[in-house]
Coordinates of C-alpha atoms in Angstrom, one line a residue:
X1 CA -25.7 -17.5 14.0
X2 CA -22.9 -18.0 16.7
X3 CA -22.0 -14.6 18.7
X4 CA -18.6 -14.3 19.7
X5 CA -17.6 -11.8 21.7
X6 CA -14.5 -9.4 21.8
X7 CA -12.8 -8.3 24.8
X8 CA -10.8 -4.9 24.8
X9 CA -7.8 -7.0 25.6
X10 CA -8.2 -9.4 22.4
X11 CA -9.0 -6.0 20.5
X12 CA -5.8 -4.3 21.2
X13 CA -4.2 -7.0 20.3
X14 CA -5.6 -7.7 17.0
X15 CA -4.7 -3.6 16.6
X16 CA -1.5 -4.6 17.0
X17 CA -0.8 -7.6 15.0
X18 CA -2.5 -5.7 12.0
X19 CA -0.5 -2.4 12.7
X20 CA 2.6 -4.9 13.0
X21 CA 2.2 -6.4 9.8
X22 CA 1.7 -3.4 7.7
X23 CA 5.0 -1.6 9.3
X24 CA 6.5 -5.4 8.3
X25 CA 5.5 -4.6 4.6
X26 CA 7.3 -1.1 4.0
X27 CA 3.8 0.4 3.3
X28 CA 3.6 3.9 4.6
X29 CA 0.0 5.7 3.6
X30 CA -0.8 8.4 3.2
X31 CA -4.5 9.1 4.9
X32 CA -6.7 6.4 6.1
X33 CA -10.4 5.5 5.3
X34 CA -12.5 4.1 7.7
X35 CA -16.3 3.3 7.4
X36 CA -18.6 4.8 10.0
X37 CA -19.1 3.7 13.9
X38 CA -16.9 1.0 15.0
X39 CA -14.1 0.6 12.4
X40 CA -13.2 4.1 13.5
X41 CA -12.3 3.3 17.3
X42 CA -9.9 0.7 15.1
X43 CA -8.7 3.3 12.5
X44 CA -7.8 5.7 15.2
X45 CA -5.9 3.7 17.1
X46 CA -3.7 1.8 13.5
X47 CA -3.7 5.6 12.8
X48 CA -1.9 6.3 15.8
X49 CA 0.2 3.3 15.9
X50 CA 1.0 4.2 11.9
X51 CA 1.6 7.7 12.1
X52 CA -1.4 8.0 9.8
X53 CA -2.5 11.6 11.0
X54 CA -5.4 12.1 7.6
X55 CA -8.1 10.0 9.0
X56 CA -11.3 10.4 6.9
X57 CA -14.7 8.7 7.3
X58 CA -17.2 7.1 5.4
X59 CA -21.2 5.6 6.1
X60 CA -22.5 3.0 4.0
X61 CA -25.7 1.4 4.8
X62 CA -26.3 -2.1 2.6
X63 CA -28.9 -2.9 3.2
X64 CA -30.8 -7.5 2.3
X65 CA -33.7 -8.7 2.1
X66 CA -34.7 -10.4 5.0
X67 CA -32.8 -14.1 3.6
X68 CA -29.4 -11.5 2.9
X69 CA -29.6 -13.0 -0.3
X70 CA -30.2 -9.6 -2.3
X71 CA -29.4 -6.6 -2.1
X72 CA -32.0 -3.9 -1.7
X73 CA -30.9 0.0 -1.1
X74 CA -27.4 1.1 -0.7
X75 CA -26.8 4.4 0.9
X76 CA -23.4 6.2 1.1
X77 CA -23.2 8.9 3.2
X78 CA -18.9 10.4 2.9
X79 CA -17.8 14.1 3.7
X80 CA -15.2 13.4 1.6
X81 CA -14.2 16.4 -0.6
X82 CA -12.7 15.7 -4.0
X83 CA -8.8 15.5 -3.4
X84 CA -9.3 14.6 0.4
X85 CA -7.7 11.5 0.0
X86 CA -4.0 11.3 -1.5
X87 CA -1.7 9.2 -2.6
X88 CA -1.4 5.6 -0.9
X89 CA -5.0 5.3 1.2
X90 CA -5.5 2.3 3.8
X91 CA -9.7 1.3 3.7
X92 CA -10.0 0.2 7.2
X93 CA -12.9 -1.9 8.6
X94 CA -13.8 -4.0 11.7
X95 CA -14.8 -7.0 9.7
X96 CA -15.7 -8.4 6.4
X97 CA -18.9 -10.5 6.3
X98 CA -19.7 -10.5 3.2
X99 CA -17.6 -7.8 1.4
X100 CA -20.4 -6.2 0.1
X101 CA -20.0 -3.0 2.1
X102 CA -16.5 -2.1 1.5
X103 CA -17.3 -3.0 -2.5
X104 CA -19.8 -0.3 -2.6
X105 CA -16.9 1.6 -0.8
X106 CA -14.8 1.0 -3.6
X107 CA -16.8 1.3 -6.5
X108 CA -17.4 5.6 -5.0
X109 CA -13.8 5.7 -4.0
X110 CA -12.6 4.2 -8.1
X111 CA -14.9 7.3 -9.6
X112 CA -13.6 9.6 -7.8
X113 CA -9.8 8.9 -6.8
X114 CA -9.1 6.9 -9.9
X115 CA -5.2 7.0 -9.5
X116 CA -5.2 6.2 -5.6
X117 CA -3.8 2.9 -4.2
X118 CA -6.6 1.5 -1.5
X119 CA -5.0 -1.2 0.8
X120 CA -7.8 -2.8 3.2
X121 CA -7.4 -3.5 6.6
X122 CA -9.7 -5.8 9.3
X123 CA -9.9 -7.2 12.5
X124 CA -11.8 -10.1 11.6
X125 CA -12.3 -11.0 7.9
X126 CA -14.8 -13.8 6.8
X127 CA -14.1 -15.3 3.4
X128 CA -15.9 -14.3 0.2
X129 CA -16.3 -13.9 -3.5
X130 CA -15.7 -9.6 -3.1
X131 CA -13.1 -8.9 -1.8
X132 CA -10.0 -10.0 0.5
X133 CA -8.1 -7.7 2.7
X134 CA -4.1 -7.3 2.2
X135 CA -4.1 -7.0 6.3
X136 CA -6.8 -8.5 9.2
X137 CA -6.2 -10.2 12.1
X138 CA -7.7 -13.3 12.1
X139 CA -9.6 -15.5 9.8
X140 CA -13.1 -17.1 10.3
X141 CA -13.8 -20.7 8.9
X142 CA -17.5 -19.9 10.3
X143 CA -20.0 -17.1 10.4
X144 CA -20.0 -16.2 13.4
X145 CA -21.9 -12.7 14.8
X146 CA -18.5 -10.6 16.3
X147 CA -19.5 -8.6 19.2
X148 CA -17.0 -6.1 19.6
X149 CA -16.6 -4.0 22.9
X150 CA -17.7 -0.6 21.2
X151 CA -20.7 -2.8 20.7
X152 CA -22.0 -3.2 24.0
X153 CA -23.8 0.1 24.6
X154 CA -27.3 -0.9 24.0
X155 CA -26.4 -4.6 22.8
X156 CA -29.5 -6.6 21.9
X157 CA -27.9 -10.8 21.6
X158 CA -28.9 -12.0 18.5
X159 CA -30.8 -14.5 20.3
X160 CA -33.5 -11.6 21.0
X161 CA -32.9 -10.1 17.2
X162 CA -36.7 -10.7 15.0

């Protein structure tokens, strides 16, 4: 798989864009969602841009076989208290490969917050089947592994991955 990497610059302004087009749709949330490590350098900085101050956090591991073609453990990991989240909630995430993680996401998130809206939210979104995000920053035509700048503390090229 092709790496492409992210500058900082090229991040901010895919923050931007993103935070841009959900002021353009007359949205205003409530709290904000993000999944664990680097969507969160992403949600707090839309949060800040939004005036989202409820920021909450989730960690879900999905994890393939070796050909990605099944799934074979799913672990979700959320501090998330029972009426932590309210009203209109935007899921945030760097980037939607497959959809597969923010699905398990939302299949948690629809048992316990049955009434909440969930908007998503990307930097880079991938087609699929699963799911497709109301706001991201660009669209892939190809795979391509994105290598963000959060990711470059002990970065390992795919090239040297098993």
């Amino acid at each position: 798989m092709k790496e492409l990497k992210i500058s900082w610059n090229t991040t901010y302004k895919a923050i931007k864009k993103v935070s841009e087009d959900i002021k353009n749709n007359c949205i205003s949330y409530d709290s904000m969602l993000v999944l664990n490590r680097g969507s969160m350098v992403f949600g707090g900085i839309l949060g800040y841009k939004l005036g989202i101050r409820r920021i909450e956090y989730m960690d879900i591991d999905v994890i393939y076989t070796k050909n990605y073609t099944e799934i074979v453990k799913k672990i979700i990991n959320s501090p998330l208290e029972r009426g932590t989240l309210t009203g209109k909630v935007l899921f945030v995430t760097d980037i939607v490969h497959s959809g597969n993680t923010i699905m398990e996401g939302v299949k948690q998130l629809k048992k316990e917050y049955p009434n909440n809206l969930f908007d998503f939210a990307t930097l880079f979104y991938i087609p699929n089947n699963n799911i497709k995000p109301k706001y991201y920053y660009k669209l892939m035509k190809k795979k391509k592994w994105i290598v963000f700048p959060w990711d470059e503390v002990g970065y390992v090229p795919m090239s040297n991955h098993i």
